[in-house]
Amino acid sequence: MTTLGLPGSGTGIDEEMLDGAWEVVSRHLPPTPLIPFPQAGFPVPVYLKYDGAQPMGTFKVRGALAALTAYGAAGKPVVTASVGNHALGMAYGSRLLSVDSTVVVPKTAAPVKIAALGRYPINLVLEGDDFDGAERHALDLGRNGMRYVSAYTDRYVIAGQSTLATEVANVLDEDFTVVVPAGGGGLLSGVALGARRAKQDVRVVGVEADACRALSTAVAAGHVVPVPMGETIADGLYGNLEPSSITPRIVRDCGSSSDTWPRSRSGGRSGSWWPVRDWWPRARPRPLWPRCATTWCPWAGRNSSTTALAGILRED
């Protein structure tokens, strides 16, 4: 295996895997827009990477296509668990690539997501009162003849998410900072690995909900630690990590605790964490911005249901 001189080496993610994910994603999905966002009011250019333009309206389809292409080639049925976004990506990819898929969703998932999944040729299973319960059921199915595809810690899923950073690096000439939402850490890990391959100097900032801090707790402890989950409008960031998750290692190797990544031939990299309380306008991580060059963040990954967001906007 050819490994990369990048964070997370030893996790089974190699250069060929990242190249393969880019080939798959760029073949099936056009690049999504990078939209200037001057309304942010910061003294640096800010862009929103609008992955709401993806099929199913979520970045998760990137990792789903990469994983389904890899596992579908073996002809083995796959199973996954999700609170909605990864499930939608897997449903879309399963139809596109004709892969036999079972999707386990908690009974408490947003009704709009369950309804959307019902329109695809998948085996839809409602199990558990939260993501942890759905994940346990999916893992049981994976031990009985199916290939389990984690929404965040599968190697091919992480490789697929790295394509988001590659698309931005192909558009921007200057060094830039990426602000990434973090739940299980699949997107954050993928963006970190993709950023490591960019010709620019790239800083990656992970932002998790203050009420759901499974990833940062695991990074700090050096191993997965179950933590209590509080309420958050970002239902896509909710849930503990499976014990074998590789995302804390990738994120830790990216320097989240020391705020500095190892240097590479292409220049310096750095990483940091920002826990934020619901919701963003009330808790902007202002210390970040004066230190940054051009900044972008993924937008419209549907980490919050439109119904929950509408309710908060009405309250305000």
GROMACS .gro file of C-alpha atoms in nm:
model
  316
    1MET     CA    1   0.000   0.000   0.000
    2THR     CA    2   0.131   0.346  -0.089
    3THR     CA    3   0.070   0.568   0.210
    4LEU     CA    4   0.064   0.943   0.216
    5GLY     CA    5   0.277   1.182   0.415
    6LEU     CA    6  -0.040   1.320   0.564
    7PRO     CA    7  -0.243   1.311   0.882
    8GLY     CA    8  -0.406   0.977   0.938
    9SER     CA    9  -0.141   0.760   0.771
   10GLY     CA   10  -0.186   0.409   0.907
   11THR     CA   11  -0.567   0.430   0.893
   12GLY     CA   12  -0.580   0.243   0.564
   13ILE     CA   13  -0.645   0.552   0.353
   14ASP     CA   14  -0.382   0.570   0.082
   15GLU     CA   15  -0.311   0.796  -0.212
   16GLU     CA   16  -0.469   0.557  -0.461
   17MET     CA   17  -0.788   0.558  -0.256
   18LEU     CA   18  -0.810   0.938  -0.258
   19ASP     CA   19  -0.735   0.947  -0.631
   20GLY     CA   20  -1.001   0.682  -0.691
   21ALA     CA   21  -1.258   0.876  -0.489
   22TRP     CA   22  -1.185   1.188  -0.693
   23GLU     CA   23  -1.230   0.994  -1.018
   24VAL     CA   24  -1.564   0.851  -0.905
   25VAL     CA   25  -1.707   1.174  -0.764
   26SER     CA   26  -1.594   1.393  -1.053
   27ARG     CA   27  -1.740   1.141  -1.300
   28HIS     CA   28  -2.086   1.137  -1.141
   29LEU     CA   29  -2.116   1.483  -0.983
   30PRO     CA   30  -2.032   1.828  -1.124
   31PRO     CA   31  -1.840   2.061  -0.890
   32THR     CA   32  -2.070   2.256  -0.660
   33PRO     CA   33  -2.062   2.638  -0.651
   34LEU     CA   34  -1.827   2.841  -0.434
   35ILE     CA   35  -2.039   3.144  -0.348
   36PRO     CA   36  -1.895   3.475  -0.216
   37PHE     CA   37  -2.052   3.567   0.120
   38PRO     CA   38  -1.971   3.931   0.200
   39GLN     CA   39  -2.264   3.937   0.444
   40ALA     CA   40  -2.043   3.749   0.693
   41GLY     CA   41  -1.898   4.089   0.784
   42PHE     CA   42  -1.540   3.970   0.833
   43PRO     CA   43  -1.225   4.150   0.711
   44VAL     CA   44  -1.134   3.860   0.479
   45PRO     CA   45  -1.308   3.708   0.175
   46VAL     CA   46  -1.558   3.443   0.284
   47TYR     CA   47  -1.713   3.181   0.056
   48LEU     CA   48  -1.983   2.920   0.104
   49LYS     CA   49  -1.926   2.587  -0.067
   50TYR     CA   50  -2.284   2.515  -0.167
   51ASP     CA   51  -2.321   2.139  -0.149
   52GLY     CA   52  -2.693   2.187  -0.127
   53ALA     CA   53  -2.668   2.172  -0.506
   54GLN     CA   54  -2.581   1.802  -0.481
   55PRO     CA   55  -2.838   1.532  -0.554
   56MET     CA   56  -3.033   1.489  -0.227
   57GLY     CA   57  -2.902   1.831  -0.117
   58THR     CA   58  -2.611   1.700   0.090
   59PHE     CA   59  -2.234   1.651   0.066
   60LYS     CA   60  -2.284   1.296   0.197
   61VAL     CA   61  -2.344   1.170  -0.156
   62ARG     CA   62  -1.970   1.214  -0.223
   63GLY     CA   63  -1.865   0.951   0.031
   64ALA     CA   64  -2.159   0.728  -0.053
   65LEU     CA   65  -2.063   0.708  -0.421
   66ALA     CA   66  -1.699   0.636  -0.339
   67ALA     CA   67  -1.793   0.357  -0.097
   68LEU     CA   68  -2.065   0.202  -0.312
   69THR     CA   69  -1.833   0.195  -0.614
   70ALA     CA   70  -1.567   0.013  -0.412
   71TYR     CA   71  -1.795  -0.236  -0.235
   72GLY     CA   72  -2.041  -0.280  -0.519
   73ALA     CA   73  -1.763  -0.418  -0.736
   74ALA     CA   74  -1.749  -0.719  -0.501
   75GLY     CA   75  -2.121  -0.784  -0.546
   76LYS     CA   76  -2.186  -0.791  -0.170
   77PRO     CA   77  -2.496  -0.621  -0.026
   78VAL     CA   78  -2.424  -0.324   0.198
   79VAL     CA   79  -2.588  -0.187   0.513
   80THR     CA   80  -2.554   0.151   0.679
   81ALA     CA   81  -2.702   0.359   0.961
   82SER     CA   82  -2.782   0.727   0.945
   83VAL     CA   83  -3.005   0.999   1.088
   84GLY     CA   84  -3.082   1.095   0.730
   85ASN     CA   85  -2.808   1.263   0.526
   86HIS     CA   86  -2.578   0.967   0.471
   87ALA     CA   87  -2.885   0.752   0.419
   88LEU     CA   88  -3.003   0.985   0.142
   89GLY     CA   89  -2.663   0.972  -0.023
   90MET     CA   90  -2.653   0.592  -0.003
   91ALA     CA   91  -3.006   0.567  -0.145
   92TYR     CA   92  -2.916   0.788  -0.441
   93GLY     CA   93  -2.589   0.605  -0.502
   94SER     CA   94  -2.750   0.263  -0.471
   95ARG     CA   95  -2.998   0.344  -0.744
   96LEU     CA   96  -2.733   0.504  -0.966
   97LEU     CA   97  -2.487   0.215  -0.929
   98SER     CA   98  -2.741  -0.070  -0.885
   99VAL     CA   99  -2.606  -0.180  -0.547
  100ASP     CA  100  -2.824  -0.380  -0.305
  101SER     CA  101  -2.846  -0.162   0.010
  102THR     CA  102  -3.015  -0.168   0.349
  103VAL     CA  103  -3.045   0.164   0.531
  104VAL     CA  104  -3.119   0.171   0.906
  105VAL     CA  105  -3.267   0.498   1.032
  106PRO     CA  106  -3.372   0.580   1.389
  107LYS     CA  107  -3.745   0.600   1.445
  108THR     CA  108  -3.695   0.961   1.556
  109ALA     CA  109  -3.540   1.076   1.225
  110ALA     CA  110  -3.693   1.378   1.054
  111PRO     CA  111  -4.014   1.270   0.876
  112VAL     CA  112  -3.913   1.456   0.561
  113LYS     CA  113  -3.597   1.245   0.537
  114ILE     CA  114  -3.783   0.918   0.597
  115ALA     CA  115  -4.034   1.012   0.326
  116ALA     CA  116  -3.752   1.093   0.084
  117LEU     CA  117  -3.582   0.759   0.150
  118GLY     CA  118  -3.904   0.573   0.079
  119ARG     CA  119  -3.886   0.684  -0.284
  120TYR     CA  120  -3.566   0.486  -0.349
  121PRO     CA  121  -3.515   0.111  -0.416
  122ILE     CA  122  -3.351   0.032  -0.083
  123ASN     CA  123  -3.445  -0.182   0.215
  124LEU     CA  124  -3.543   0.089   0.467
  125VAL     CA  125  -3.539  -0.019   0.834
  126LEU     CA  126  -3.658   0.204   1.121
  127GLU     CA  127  -3.480   0.087   1.436
  128GLY     CA  128  -3.373   0.255   1.761
  129ASP     CA  129  -3.471   0.577   1.932
  130ASP     CA  130  -3.152   0.757   1.828
  131PHE     CA  131  -2.850   0.717   1.602
  132ASP     CA  132  -2.668   0.494   1.850
  133GLY     CA  133  -2.956   0.244   1.845
  134ALA     CA  134  -2.976   0.247   1.466
  135GLU     CA  135  -2.601   0.201   1.439
  136ARG     CA  136  -2.601  -0.099   1.673
  137HIS     CA  137  -2.868  -0.269   1.461
  138ALA     CA  138  -2.681  -0.196   1.137
  139LEU     CA  139  -2.358  -0.333   1.285
  140ASP     CA  140  -2.541  -0.653   1.381
  141LEU     CA  141  -2.657  -0.689   1.020
  142GLY     CA  142  -2.300  -0.626   0.906
  143ARG     CA  143  -2.183  -0.923   1.113
  144ASN     CA  144  -2.429  -1.147   0.932
  145GLY     CA  145  -2.322  -1.135   0.569
  146MET     CA  146  -2.356  -0.769   0.472
  147ARG     CA  147  -2.087  -0.503   0.432
  148TYR     CA  148  -2.135  -0.228   0.689
  149VAL     CA  149  -2.067   0.122   0.553
  150SER     CA  150  -2.022   0.373   0.834
  151ALA     CA  151  -2.154   0.722   0.775
  152TYR     CA  152  -1.830   0.874   0.904
  153THR     CA  153  -1.551   0.622   0.972
  154ASP     CA  154  -1.553   0.413   0.655
  155ARG     CA  155  -1.228   0.467   0.462
  156TYR     CA  156  -1.397   0.513   0.126
  157VAL     CA  157  -1.657   0.749   0.271
  158ILE     CA  158  -1.381   0.968   0.416
  159ALA     CA  159  -1.194   0.958   0.085
  160GLY     CA  160  -1.511   1.068  -0.093
  161GLN     CA  161  -1.554   1.365   0.139
  162SER     CA  162  -1.197   1.474   0.061
  163THR     CA  163  -1.315   1.574  -0.286
  164LEU     CA  164  -1.488   1.877  -0.139
  165ALA     CA  165  -1.151   2.027  -0.043
  166THR     CA  166  -1.001   1.932  -0.379
  167GLU     CA  167  -1.275   2.117  -0.565
  168VAL     CA  168  -1.206   2.434  -0.367
  169ALA     CA  169  -0.829   2.403  -0.413
  170ASN     CA  170  -0.888   2.380  -0.788
  171VAL     CA  171  -1.072   2.714  -0.785
  172LEU     CA  172  -0.883   2.932  -0.536
  173ASP     CA  173  -0.526   3.039  -0.608
  174GLU     CA  174  -0.450   3.180  -0.264
  175ASP     CA  175  -0.401   3.009   0.071
  176PHE     CA  176  -0.729   2.955   0.254
  177THR     CA  177  -0.902   2.839   0.571
  178VAL     CA  178  -1.179   2.579   0.584
  179VAL     CA  179  -1.447   2.584   0.854
  180VAL     CA  180  -1.606   2.239   0.876
  181PRO     CA  181  -1.899   2.111   1.088
  182ALA     CA  182  -1.803   1.801   1.288
  183GLY     CA  183  -2.022   1.520   1.418
  184GLY     CA  184  -1.858   1.180   1.371
  185GLY     CA  185  -1.573   1.350   1.187
  186GLY     CA  186  -1.605   1.197   0.840
  187LEU     CA  187  -1.624   1.532   0.661
  188LEU     CA  188  -1.362   1.692   0.884
  189SER     CA  189  -1.122   1.400   0.830
  190GLY     CA  190  -1.181   1.396   0.456
  191VAL     CA  191  -1.135   1.771   0.419
  192ALA     CA  192  -0.815   1.751   0.625
  193LEU     CA  193  -0.674   1.480   0.399
  194GLY     CA  194  -0.785   1.665   0.085
  195ALA     CA  195  -0.632   1.987   0.214
  196ARG     CA  196  -0.303   1.809   0.273
  197ARG     CA  197  -0.281   1.739  -0.100
  198ALA     CA  198  -0.352   2.099  -0.204
  199LYS     CA  199  -0.080   2.320  -0.348
  200GLN     CA  200  -0.193   2.602  -0.120
  201ASP     CA  201  -0.135   2.633   0.253
  202VAL     CA  202  -0.466   2.533   0.411
  203ARG     CA  203  -0.595   2.570   0.765
  204VAL     CA  204  -0.884   2.347   0.874
  205VAL     CA  205  -1.114   2.442   1.163
  206GLY     CA  206  -1.359   2.189   1.304
  207VAL     CA  207  -1.684   2.318   1.457
  208GLU     CA  208  -1.901   2.088   1.665
  209ALA     CA  209  -2.221   2.147   1.858
  210ASP     CA  210  -2.149   2.222   2.223
  211ALA     CA  211  -2.413   1.967   2.321
  212CYS     CA  212  -2.261   1.686   2.109
  213ARG     CA  213  -1.888   1.664   2.170
  214ALA     CA  214  -1.807   1.299   2.104
  215LEU     CA  215  -1.533   1.369   1.850
  216SER     CA  216  -1.335   1.632   2.042
  217THR     CA  217  -1.363   1.419   2.358
  218ALA     CA  218  -1.217   1.120   2.172
  219VAL     CA  219  -0.941   1.334   2.024
  220ALA     CA  220  -0.845   1.466   2.368
  221ALA     CA  221  -0.860   1.123   2.534
  222GLY     CA  222  -0.679   0.938   2.257
  223HIS     CA  223  -0.962   0.686   2.227
  224VAL     CA  224  -1.339   0.682   2.184
  225VAL     CA  225  -1.526   0.779   2.500
  226PRO     CA  226  -1.908   0.768   2.518
  227VAL     CA  227  -2.044   1.108   2.616
  228PRO     CA  228  -2.391   1.237   2.700
  229MET     CA  229  -2.576   1.392   2.408
  230GLY     CA  230  -2.768   1.717   2.457
  231GLU     CA  231  -3.031   1.880   2.240
  232THR     CA  232  -2.923   2.053   1.920
  233ILE     CA  233  -3.091   2.170   1.602
  234ALA     CA  234  -2.802   2.010   1.411
  235ASP     CA  235  -2.948   1.659   1.416
  236GLY     CA  236  -2.692   1.544   1.159
  237LEU     CA  237  -2.414   1.606   1.414
  238TYR     CA  238  -2.582   1.406   1.690
  239GLY     CA  239  -2.449   1.075   1.820
  240ASN     CA  240  -2.157   0.895   1.981
  241LEU     CA  241  -1.875   0.729   1.787
  242GLU     CA  242  -1.834   0.360   1.724
  243PRO     CA  243  -1.538   0.224   1.927
  244SER     CA  244  -1.329   0.143   1.619
  245SER     CA  245  -1.371   0.486   1.459
  246ILE     CA  246  -1.061   0.612   1.276
  247THR     CA  247  -1.173   0.975   1.261
  248PRO     CA  248  -1.035   1.079   1.603
  249ARG     CA  249  -0.692   0.957   1.497
  250ILE     CA  250  -0.702   1.149   1.169
  251VAL     CA  251  -0.823   1.465   1.341
  252ARG     CA  252  -0.569   1.428   1.622
  253ASP     CA  253  -0.289   1.381   1.369
  254CYS     CA  254  -0.408   1.702   1.205
  255GLY     CA  255  -0.312   1.885   1.524
  256SER     CA  256  -0.647   1.975   1.677
  257SER     CA  257  -0.505   1.968   2.027
  258SER     CA  258  -0.179   2.150   1.952
  259ASP     CA  259  -0.323   2.380   1.685
  260THR     CA  260  -0.036   2.288   1.451
  261TRP     CA  261  -0.007   2.018   1.188
  262PRO     CA  262   0.328   1.873   1.083
  263ARG     CA  263   0.476   2.071   0.798
  264SER     CA  264   0.493   1.925   0.449
  265ARG     CA  265   0.660   2.007   0.119
  266SER     CA  266   0.365   2.223   0.024
  267GLY     CA  267   0.386   2.437   0.337
  268GLY     CA  268   0.233   2.474   0.680
  269ARG     CA  269  -0.100   2.340   0.795
  270SER     CA  270  -0.288   2.404   1.114
  271GLY     CA  271  -0.606   2.291   1.278
  272SER     CA  272  -0.822   2.395   1.570
  273TRP     CA  273  -1.159   2.338   1.738
  274TRP     CA  274  -1.456   2.562   1.807
  275PRO     CA  275  -1.750   2.427   2.007
  276VAL     CA  276  -2.054   2.646   1.940
  277ARG     CA  277  -2.389   2.666   2.108
  278ASP     CA  278  -2.703   2.666   1.898
  279TRP     CA  279  -2.695   2.859   1.693
  280TRP     CA  280  -2.429   3.026   1.470
  281PRO     CA  281  -2.528   3.396   1.472
  282ARG     CA  282  -2.518   3.397   1.854
  283ALA     CA  283  -2.174   3.242   1.885
  284ARG     CA  284  -1.941   3.339   1.604
  285PRO     CA  285  -1.585   3.222   1.676
  286ARG     CA  286  -1.452   3.572   1.616
  287PRO     CA  287  -1.090   3.508   1.729
  288LEU     CA  288  -1.049   3.290   1.419
  289TRP     CA  289  -1.102   3.552   1.154
  290PRO     CA  290  -0.824   3.811   1.200
  291ARG     CA  291  -0.567   3.533   1.161
  292CYS     CA  292  -0.707   3.399   0.835
  293ALA     CA  293  -0.675   3.455   0.466
  294THR     CA  294  -0.962   3.357   0.237
  295THR     CA  295  -1.213   3.142   0.424
  296TRP     CA  296  -1.480   2.900   0.306
  297CYS     CA  297  -1.716   2.659   0.471
  298PRO     CA  298  -1.951   2.385   0.347
  299TRP     CA  299  -2.310   2.506   0.329
  300ALA     CA  300  -2.646   2.328   0.308
  301GLY     CA  301  -2.530   1.983   0.405
  302ARG     CA  302  -2.870   1.955   0.578
  303ASN     CA  303  -2.724   1.907   0.926
  304SER     CA  304  -3.045   2.067   1.054
  305SER     CA  305  -3.394   1.982   0.938
  306THR     CA  306  -3.578   2.270   0.774
  307THR     CA  307  -3.864   2.223   1.021
  308ALA     CA  308  -3.635   2.267   1.324
  309LEU     CA  309  -3.461   2.566   1.169
  310ALA     CA  310  -3.793   2.731   1.080
  311GLY     CA  311  -3.908   2.691   1.438
  312ILE     CA  312  -3.604   2.870   1.574
  313LEU     CA  313  -3.638   3.150   1.323
  314ARG     CA  314  -3.998   3.199   1.429
  315GLU     CA  315  -3.890   3.211   1.795
  316ASP     CA  316  -3.642   3.485   1.714
   0.00000   0.00000   0.00000
